[in-house]
mmCIF file of C-alpha atoms in Angstrom:
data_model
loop_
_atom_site.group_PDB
_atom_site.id
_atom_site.type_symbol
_atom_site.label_atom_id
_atom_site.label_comp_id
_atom_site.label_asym_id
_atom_site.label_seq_id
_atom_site.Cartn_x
_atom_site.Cartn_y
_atom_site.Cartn_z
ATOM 1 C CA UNK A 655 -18.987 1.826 -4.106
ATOM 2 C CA UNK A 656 -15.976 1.699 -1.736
ATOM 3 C CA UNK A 657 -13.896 4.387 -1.668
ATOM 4 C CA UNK A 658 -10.350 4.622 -0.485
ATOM 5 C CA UNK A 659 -7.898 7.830 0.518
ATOM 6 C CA UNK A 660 -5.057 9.521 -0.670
ATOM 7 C CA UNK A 661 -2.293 8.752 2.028
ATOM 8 C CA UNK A 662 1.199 10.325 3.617
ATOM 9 C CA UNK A 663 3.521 7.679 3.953
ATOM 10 C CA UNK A 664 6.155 8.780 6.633
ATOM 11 C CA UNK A 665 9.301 7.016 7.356
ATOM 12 C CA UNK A 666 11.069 7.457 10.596
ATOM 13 C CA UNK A 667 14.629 7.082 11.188
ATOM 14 C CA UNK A 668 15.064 6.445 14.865
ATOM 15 C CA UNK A 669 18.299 4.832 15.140
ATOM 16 C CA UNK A 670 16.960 1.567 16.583
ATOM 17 C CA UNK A 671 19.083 -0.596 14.440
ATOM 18 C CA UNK A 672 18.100 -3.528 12.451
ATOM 19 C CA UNK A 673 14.199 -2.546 12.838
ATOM 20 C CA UNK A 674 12.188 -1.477 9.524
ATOM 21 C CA UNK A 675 8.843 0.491 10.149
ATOM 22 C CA UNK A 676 7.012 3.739 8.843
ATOM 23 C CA UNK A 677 3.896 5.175 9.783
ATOM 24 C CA UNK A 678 0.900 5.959 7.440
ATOM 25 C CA UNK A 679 -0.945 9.017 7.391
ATOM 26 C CA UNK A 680 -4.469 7.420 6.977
ATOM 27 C CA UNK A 681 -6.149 3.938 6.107
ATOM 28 C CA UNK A 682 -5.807 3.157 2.140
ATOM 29 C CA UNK A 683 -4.826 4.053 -1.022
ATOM 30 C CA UNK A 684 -6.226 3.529 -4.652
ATOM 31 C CA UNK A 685 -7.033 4.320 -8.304
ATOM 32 C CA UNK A 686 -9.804 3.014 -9.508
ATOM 33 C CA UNK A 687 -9.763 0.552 -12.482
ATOM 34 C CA UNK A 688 -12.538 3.260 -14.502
ATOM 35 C CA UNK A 689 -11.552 6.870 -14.494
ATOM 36 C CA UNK A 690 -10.340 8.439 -11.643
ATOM 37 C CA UNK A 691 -7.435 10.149 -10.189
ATOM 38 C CA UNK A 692 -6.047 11.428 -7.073
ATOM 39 C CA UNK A 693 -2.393 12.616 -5.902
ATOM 40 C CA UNK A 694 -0.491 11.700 -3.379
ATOM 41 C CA UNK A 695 0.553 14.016 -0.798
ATOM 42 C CA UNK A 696 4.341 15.492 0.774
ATOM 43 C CA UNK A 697 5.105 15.928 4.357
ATOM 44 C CA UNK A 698 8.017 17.187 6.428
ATOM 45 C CA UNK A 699 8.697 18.241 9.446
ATOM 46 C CA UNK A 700 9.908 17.900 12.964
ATOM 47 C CA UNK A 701 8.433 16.415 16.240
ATOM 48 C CA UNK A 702 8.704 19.261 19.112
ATOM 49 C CA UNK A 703 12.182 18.841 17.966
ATOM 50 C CA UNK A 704 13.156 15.611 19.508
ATOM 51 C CA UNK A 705 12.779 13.633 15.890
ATOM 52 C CA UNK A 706 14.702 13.578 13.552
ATOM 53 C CA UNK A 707 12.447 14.632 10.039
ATOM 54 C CA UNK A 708 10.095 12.358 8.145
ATOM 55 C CA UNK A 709 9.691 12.492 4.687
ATOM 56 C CA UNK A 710 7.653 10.821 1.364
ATOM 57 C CA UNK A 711 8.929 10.772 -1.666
ATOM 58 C CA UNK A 712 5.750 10.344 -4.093
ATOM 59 C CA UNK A 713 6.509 13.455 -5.663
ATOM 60 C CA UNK A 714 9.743 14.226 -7.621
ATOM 61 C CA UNK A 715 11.278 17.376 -7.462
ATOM 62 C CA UNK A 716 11.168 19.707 -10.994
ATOM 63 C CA UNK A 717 14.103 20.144 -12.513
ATOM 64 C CA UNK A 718 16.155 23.356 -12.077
ATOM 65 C CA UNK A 719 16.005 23.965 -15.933
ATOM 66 C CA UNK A 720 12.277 24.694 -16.365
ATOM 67 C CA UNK A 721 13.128 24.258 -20.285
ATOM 68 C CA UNK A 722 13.675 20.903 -19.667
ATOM 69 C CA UNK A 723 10.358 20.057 -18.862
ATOM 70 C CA UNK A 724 8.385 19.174 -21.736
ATOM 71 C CA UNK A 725 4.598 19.783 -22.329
ATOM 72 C CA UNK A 726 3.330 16.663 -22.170
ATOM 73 C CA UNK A 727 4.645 16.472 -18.346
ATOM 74 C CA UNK A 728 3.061 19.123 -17.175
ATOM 75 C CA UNK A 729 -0.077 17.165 -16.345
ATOM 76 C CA UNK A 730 1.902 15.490 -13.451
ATOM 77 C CA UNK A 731 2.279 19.148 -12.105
ATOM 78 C CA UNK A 732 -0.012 19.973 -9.193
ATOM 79 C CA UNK A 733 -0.661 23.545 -8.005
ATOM 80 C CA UNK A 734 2.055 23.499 -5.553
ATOM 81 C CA UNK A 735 4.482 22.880 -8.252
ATOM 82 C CA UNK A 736 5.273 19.349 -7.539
ATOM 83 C CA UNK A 737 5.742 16.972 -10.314
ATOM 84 C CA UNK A 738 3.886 13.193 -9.451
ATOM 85 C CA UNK A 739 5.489 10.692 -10.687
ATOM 86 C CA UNK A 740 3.725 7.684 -8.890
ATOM 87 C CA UNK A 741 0.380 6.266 -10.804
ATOM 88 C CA UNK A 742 -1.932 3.722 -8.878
ATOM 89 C CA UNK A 743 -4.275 1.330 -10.997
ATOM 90 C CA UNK A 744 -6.545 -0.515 -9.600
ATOM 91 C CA UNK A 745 -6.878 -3.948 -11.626
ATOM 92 C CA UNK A 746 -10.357 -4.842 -10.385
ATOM 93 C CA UNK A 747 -12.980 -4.399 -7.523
ATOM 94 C CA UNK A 748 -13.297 -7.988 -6.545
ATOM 95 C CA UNK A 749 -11.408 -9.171 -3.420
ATOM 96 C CA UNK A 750 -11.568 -12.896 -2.393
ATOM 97 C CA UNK A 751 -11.795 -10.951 1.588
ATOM 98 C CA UNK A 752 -14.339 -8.900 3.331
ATOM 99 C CA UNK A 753 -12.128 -7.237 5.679
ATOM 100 C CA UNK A 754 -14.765 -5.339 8.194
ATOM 101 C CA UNK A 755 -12.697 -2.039 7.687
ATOM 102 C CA UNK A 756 -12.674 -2.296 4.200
ATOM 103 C CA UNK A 757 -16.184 -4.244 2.972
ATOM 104 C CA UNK A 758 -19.381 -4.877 4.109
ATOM 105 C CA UNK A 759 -19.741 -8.555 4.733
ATOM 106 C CA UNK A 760 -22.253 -8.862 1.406
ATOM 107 C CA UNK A 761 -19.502 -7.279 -0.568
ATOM 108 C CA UNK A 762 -20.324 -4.170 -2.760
ATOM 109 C CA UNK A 763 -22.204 -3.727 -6.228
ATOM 110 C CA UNK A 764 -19.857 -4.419 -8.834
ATOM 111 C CA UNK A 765 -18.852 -2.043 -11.918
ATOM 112 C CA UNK A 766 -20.703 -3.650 -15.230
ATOM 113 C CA UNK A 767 -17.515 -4.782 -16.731
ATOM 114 C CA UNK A 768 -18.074 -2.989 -19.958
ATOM 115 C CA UNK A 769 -16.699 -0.114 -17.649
ATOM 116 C CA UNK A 770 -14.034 -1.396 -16.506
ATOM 117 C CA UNK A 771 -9.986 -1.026 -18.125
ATOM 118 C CA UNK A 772 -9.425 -3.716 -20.315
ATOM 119 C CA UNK A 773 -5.490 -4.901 -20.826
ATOM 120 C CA UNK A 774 -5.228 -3.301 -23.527
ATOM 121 C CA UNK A 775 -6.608 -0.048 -21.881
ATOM 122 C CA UNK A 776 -4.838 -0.555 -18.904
ATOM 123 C CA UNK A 777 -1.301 -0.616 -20.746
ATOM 124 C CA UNK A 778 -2.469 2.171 -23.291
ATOM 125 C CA UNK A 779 -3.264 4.490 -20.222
ATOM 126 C CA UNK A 780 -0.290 3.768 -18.127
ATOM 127 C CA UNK A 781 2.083 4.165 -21.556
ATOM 128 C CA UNK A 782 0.946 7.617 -21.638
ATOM 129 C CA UNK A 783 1.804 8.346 -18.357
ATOM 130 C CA UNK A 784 5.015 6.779 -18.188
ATOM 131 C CA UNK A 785 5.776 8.724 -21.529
ATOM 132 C CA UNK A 786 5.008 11.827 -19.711
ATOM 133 C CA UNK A 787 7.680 11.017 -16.812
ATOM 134 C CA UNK A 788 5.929 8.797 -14.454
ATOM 135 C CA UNK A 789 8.583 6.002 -13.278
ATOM 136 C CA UNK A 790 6.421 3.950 -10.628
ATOM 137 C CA UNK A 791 2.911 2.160 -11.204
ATOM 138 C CA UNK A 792 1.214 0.287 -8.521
ATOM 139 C CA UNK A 793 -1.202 -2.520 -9.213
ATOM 140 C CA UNK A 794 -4.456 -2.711 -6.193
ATOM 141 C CA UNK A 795 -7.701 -3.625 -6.078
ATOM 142 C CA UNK A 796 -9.876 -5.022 -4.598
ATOM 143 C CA UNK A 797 -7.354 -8.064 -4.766
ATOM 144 C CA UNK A 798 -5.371 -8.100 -7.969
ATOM 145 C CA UNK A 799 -4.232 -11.603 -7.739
ATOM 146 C CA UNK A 800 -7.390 -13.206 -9.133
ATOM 147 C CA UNK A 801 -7.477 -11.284 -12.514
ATOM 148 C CA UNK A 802 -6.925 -13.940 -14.966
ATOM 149 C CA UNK A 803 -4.273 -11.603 -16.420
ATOM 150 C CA UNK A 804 -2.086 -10.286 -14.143
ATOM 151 C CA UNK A 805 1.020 -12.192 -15.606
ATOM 152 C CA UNK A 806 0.597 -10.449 -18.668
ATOM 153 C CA UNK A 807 -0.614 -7.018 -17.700
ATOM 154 C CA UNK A 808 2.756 -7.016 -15.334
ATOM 155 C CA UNK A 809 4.843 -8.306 -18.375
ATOM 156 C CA UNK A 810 4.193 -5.488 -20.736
ATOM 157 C CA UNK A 811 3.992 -2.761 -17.990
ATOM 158 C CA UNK A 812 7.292 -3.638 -17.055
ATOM 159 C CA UNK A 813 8.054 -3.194 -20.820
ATOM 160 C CA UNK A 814 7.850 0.068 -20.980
ATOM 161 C CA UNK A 815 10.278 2.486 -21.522
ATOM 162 C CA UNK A 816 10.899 4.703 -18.902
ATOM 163 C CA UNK A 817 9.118 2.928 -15.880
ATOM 164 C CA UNK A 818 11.666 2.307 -13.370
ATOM 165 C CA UNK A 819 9.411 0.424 -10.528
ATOM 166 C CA UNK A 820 6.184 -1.759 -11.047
ATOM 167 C CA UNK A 821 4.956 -2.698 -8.069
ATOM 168 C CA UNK A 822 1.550 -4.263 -6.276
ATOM 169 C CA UNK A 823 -0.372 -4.275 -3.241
ATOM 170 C CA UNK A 824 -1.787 -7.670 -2.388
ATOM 171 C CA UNK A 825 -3.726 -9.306 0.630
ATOM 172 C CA UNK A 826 -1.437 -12.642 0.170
ATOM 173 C CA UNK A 827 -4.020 -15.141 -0.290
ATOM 174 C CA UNK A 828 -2.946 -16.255 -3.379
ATOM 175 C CA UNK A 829 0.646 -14.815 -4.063
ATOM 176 C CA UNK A 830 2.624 -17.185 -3.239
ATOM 177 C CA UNK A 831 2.200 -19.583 -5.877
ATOM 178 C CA UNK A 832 1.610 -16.901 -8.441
ATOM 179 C CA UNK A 833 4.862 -14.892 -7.077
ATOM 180 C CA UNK A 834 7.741 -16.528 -8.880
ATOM 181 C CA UNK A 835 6.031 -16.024 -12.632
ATOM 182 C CA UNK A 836 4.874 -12.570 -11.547
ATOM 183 C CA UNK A 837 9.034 -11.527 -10.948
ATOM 184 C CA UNK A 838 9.436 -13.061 -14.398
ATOM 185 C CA UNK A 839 7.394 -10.839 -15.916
ATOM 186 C CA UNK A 840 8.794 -7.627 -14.255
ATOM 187 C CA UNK A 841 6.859 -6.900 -10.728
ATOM 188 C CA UNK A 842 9.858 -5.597 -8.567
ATOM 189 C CA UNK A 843 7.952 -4.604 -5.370
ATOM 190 C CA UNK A 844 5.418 -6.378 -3.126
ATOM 191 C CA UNK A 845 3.206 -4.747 -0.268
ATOM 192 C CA UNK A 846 1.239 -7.260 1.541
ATOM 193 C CA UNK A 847 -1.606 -6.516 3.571
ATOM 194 C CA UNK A 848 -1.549 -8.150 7.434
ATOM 195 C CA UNK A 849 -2.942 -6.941 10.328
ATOM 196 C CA UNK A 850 -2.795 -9.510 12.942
ATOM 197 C CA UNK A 851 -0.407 -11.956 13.714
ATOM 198 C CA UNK A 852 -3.046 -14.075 15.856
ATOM 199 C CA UNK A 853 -4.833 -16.485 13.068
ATOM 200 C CA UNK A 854 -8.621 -15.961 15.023
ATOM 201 C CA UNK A 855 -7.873 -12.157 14.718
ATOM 202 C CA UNK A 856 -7.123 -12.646 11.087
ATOM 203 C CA UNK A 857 -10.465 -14.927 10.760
ATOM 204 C CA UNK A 858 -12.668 -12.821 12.941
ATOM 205 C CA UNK A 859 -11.487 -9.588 11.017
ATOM 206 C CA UNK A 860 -11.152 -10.775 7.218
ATOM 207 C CA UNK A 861 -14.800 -12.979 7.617
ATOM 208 C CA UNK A 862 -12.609 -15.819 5.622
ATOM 209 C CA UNK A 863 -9.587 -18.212 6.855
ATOM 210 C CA UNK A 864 -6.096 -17.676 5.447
ATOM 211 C CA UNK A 865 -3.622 -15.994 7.729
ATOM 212 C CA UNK A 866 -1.061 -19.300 7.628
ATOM 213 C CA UNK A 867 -1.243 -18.018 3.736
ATOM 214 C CA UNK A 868 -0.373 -15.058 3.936
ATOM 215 C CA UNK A 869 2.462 -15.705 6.390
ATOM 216 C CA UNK A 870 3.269 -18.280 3.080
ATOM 217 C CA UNK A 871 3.275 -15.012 0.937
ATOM 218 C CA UNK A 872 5.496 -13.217 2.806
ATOM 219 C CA UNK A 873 8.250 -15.594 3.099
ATOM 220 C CA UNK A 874 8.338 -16.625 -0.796
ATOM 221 C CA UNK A 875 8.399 -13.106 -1.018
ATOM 222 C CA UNK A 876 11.416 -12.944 1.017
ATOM 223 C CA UNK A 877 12.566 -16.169 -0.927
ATOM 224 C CA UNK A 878 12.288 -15.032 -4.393
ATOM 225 C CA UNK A 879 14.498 -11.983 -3.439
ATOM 226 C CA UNK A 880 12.403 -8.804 -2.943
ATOM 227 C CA UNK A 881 14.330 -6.947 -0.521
ATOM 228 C CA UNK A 882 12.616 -5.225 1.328
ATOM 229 C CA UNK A 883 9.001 -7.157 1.793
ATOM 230 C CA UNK A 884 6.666 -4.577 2.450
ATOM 231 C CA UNK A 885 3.868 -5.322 4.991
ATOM 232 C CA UNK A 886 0.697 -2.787 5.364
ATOM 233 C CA UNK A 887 -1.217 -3.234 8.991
ATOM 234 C CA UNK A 888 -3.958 -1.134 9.748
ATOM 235 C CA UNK A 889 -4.267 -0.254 13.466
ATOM 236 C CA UNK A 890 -7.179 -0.800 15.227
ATOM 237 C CA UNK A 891 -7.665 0.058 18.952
ATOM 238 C CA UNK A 892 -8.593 -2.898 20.936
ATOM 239 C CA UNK A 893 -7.896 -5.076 18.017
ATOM 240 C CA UNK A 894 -4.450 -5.457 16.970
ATOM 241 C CA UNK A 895 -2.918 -2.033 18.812
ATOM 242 C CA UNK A 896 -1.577 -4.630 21.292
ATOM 243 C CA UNK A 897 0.358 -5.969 18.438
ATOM 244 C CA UNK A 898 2.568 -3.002 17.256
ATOM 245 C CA UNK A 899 5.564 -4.204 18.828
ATOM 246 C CA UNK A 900 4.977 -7.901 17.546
ATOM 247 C CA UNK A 901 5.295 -6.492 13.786
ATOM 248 C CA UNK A 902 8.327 -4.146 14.391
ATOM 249 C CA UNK A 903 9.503 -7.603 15.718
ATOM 250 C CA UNK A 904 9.240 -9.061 12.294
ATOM 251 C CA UNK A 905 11.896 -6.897 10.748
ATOM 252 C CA UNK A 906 14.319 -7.830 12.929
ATOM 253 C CA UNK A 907 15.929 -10.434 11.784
ATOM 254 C CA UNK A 908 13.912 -10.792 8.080
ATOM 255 C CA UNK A 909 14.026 -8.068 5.455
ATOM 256 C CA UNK A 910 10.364 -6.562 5.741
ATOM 257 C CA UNK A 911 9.646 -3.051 6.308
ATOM 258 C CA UNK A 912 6.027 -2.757 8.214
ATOM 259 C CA UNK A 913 4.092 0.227 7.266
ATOM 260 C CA UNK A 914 1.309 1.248 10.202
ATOM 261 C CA UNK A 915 -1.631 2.789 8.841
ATOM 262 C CA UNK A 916 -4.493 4.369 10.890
ATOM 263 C CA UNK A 917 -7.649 3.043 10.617
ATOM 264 C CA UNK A 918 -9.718 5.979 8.505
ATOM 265 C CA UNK A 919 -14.096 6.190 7.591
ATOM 266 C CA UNK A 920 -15.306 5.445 4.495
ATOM 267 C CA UNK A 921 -18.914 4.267 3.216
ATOM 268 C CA UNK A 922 -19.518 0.492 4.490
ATOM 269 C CA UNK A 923 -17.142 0.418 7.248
ATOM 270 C CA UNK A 924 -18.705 0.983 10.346
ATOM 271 C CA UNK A 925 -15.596 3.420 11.250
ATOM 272 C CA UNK A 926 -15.521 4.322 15.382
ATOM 273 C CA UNK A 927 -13.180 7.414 16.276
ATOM 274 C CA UNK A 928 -12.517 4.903 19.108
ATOM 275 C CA UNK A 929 -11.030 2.922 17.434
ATOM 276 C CA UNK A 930 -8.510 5.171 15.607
ATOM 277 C CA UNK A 931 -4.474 5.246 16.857
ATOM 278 C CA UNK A 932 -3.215 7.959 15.816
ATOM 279 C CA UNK A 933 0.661 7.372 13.838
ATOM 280 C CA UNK A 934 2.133 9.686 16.436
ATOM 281 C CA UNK A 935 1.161 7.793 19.303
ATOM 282 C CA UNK A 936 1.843 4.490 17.337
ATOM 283 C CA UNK A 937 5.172 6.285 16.918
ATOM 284 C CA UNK A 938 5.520 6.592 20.485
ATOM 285 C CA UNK A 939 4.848 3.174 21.776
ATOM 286 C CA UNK A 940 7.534 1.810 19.381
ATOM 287 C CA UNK A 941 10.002 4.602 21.202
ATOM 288 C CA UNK A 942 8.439 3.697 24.590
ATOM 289 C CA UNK A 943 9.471 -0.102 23.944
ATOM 290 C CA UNK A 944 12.835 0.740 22.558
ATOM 291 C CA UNK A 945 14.618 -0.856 25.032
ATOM 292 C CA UNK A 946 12.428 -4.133 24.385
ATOM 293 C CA UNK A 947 13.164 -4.093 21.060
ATOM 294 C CA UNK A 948 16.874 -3.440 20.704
#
C-alpha cells in the first residue's frame, strides 16, 4: 500500500512583495482512512544568518497554566511537550490519477471496504479529537472528491464544536463543480495539487488528461472566495524544476500561495536521488530571480 510522510512546512518571508510561496520539507502528507497516526513536525531556524526565520505552526503551544490542560488533551502531547492540534483523515485510497511519483500506473490493492471509516466513524473519531482540543482537520486521499459523501462528511465536521478550520487537499479534477456546495457545508480551505503548468507535462506525469481542469479548480476557488488558494507542486529535477519561477509567478497578481515540496521515496515510485531539489536550493533560485520577479 502507498505510503506517504510526515512533512515541515516552512514559510519564508523574503520581502519580495506581492509573491506567496513556502517550501516543503519532503513529498506528502496523510492519515490513512483505517487506523493510523503520525505528527507533524516544528522547525526554526536561521540560514547562515542572511534569512530571516522560518517557521510551522502545526503544533500549538501549551498553555502557561499546566492546570488548564485537561486529561483528555494530553493525547495531543508528544514527548517534546508540544500539543498537536492538526488531524489529517484520509477519506479514501482511490484517486481518479496515477501520478508516477505517487502510484504505480496499475494503481495499488485496495483496502476491503469493511476496513475502511465509515461517515459515521469518520465524524465519531474526529469529534473526539476536536473535543480533546484539536481545531484543524484536513480531508486527503487518494482523491477525496469522488466519495459519494463528501458534502455531508464536510457538513457535520464543520459542525462541531470547537473546530476552527476544515480544510482538504485535492488534485482539482473534479472540484470545481463540487466547490460551491462543499463551502456551503463548511470546507474553509483548499490545497490543490499542480505540478506543471505545461498541459503534456501534466499528461505525461499524471498518465490521464486534465490540467485545463485543474487550472478550472483553481480559479472557482479563487471565485468562491477562499483567500488564499493553496497550490502543492512537487519538484522534480528535469521535470518541472524549470518551472519554479512560473508558479511564484502565479501569486502575483491572484491570491494563491504555492507550496514547493521535494520530491521524497516511497514503495511504487520509482524515486531517483537525481531527481530530488532540495527546498534550500529551490529557495535560492526564487532569491536568484528576485529581480525577475519583482
Amino acid at each position: 500500500m502507498m505510503r506517504r510522510y510526515a512533512s515541515k512546512f516552512i514559510n519564508w518571508h523574503l520581502g519580495l512583495k506581492n509573491f506567496s510561496f513556502s517550501m516543503v520539507g519532503c513529498e506528502a502528507e496523510s492519515y490513512y482512512a483505517s487506523r493510523n497516526r503520525k505528527c507533524q513536525g516544528f522547525f526554526s531556524g536561521h540560514l547562515n544568518g542572511s534569512l530571516p526565520k522560518a517557521y510551522a505552526t502545526y503544533c500549538a503551544k501549551l498553555p502557561e497554566d499546566p492546570q488548564s490542560t485537561n486529561l483528555a488533551s494530553d493525547m495531543l502531547i508528544d514527548s517534546f511537550g508540544r500539543m498537536h492540534t492538526y488531524l489529517r483523515i484520509s477519506l479514501t485510497e482511490r484517486c481518479n490519477l496515477r501520478c508516477q511519483y505517487c502510484m504505480p500506473a496499475e494503481g495499488v490493492e485496495l483496502t476491503p471496504s469493511p476496513q475502511l471509516l465509515s461517515q459515521d466513524e469518520i465524524v465519531h473519531l474526529a469529534n473526539l479529537f476536536v473535543s480533546s482540543g484539536v481545531d484543524k482537520i484536513r480531508l486527503t486521499g487518494g482523491e477525496p472528491t469522488i466519495r459519494k459523501d463528501i458534502e455531508d462528511i464536510c457538513l457535520q465536521l464543520s459542525n462541531l464544536k470547537g473546530l476552527k478550520t476544515l480544510a482538504m487537499t485535492t488534485n482539482g479534477i473534479t472540484l470545481a463543480r463540487k466547490l460551491p456546495k462543499l463551502k456551503e457545508c463548511g470546507l474553509t480551505s483548499v490545497n490543490i495539487s499542480l505540478d506543471t503548468l505545461v498541459p503534456a507535462k501534466f499528461e505525461f506525469l499524471t498518465r490521464r488528461k486534465g490540467h485545463e481542469r485543474v487550472m478550472d479548480s483553481i480559479n472557482a476557488a479563487i471565485d468562491c472566495g477562499y483567500n488564499p488558494v493553496k497550490v502543492n507542486c512537487v519538484v522534480m529535477r528535469g521535470f518541472n524544476d524549470d518551472e519554479i519561477c512560473d508558479f511564484v509567478e502565479l501569486t502575483h497578481n491572484k491570491p494563491i500561495n504555492v507550496r514547493f515540496i521535494e520530491f521524497m521515496p516511497f514503495d511504487g515510485n520509482v524515486w531517483n536521488v537525481k531527481k530530488l531539489v532540495p527546498y534550500m536550493e529551490m529557495l535560492h533560485r526564487v532569491v536568484r530571480e528576485n529581480s525577475f520577479l519583482a
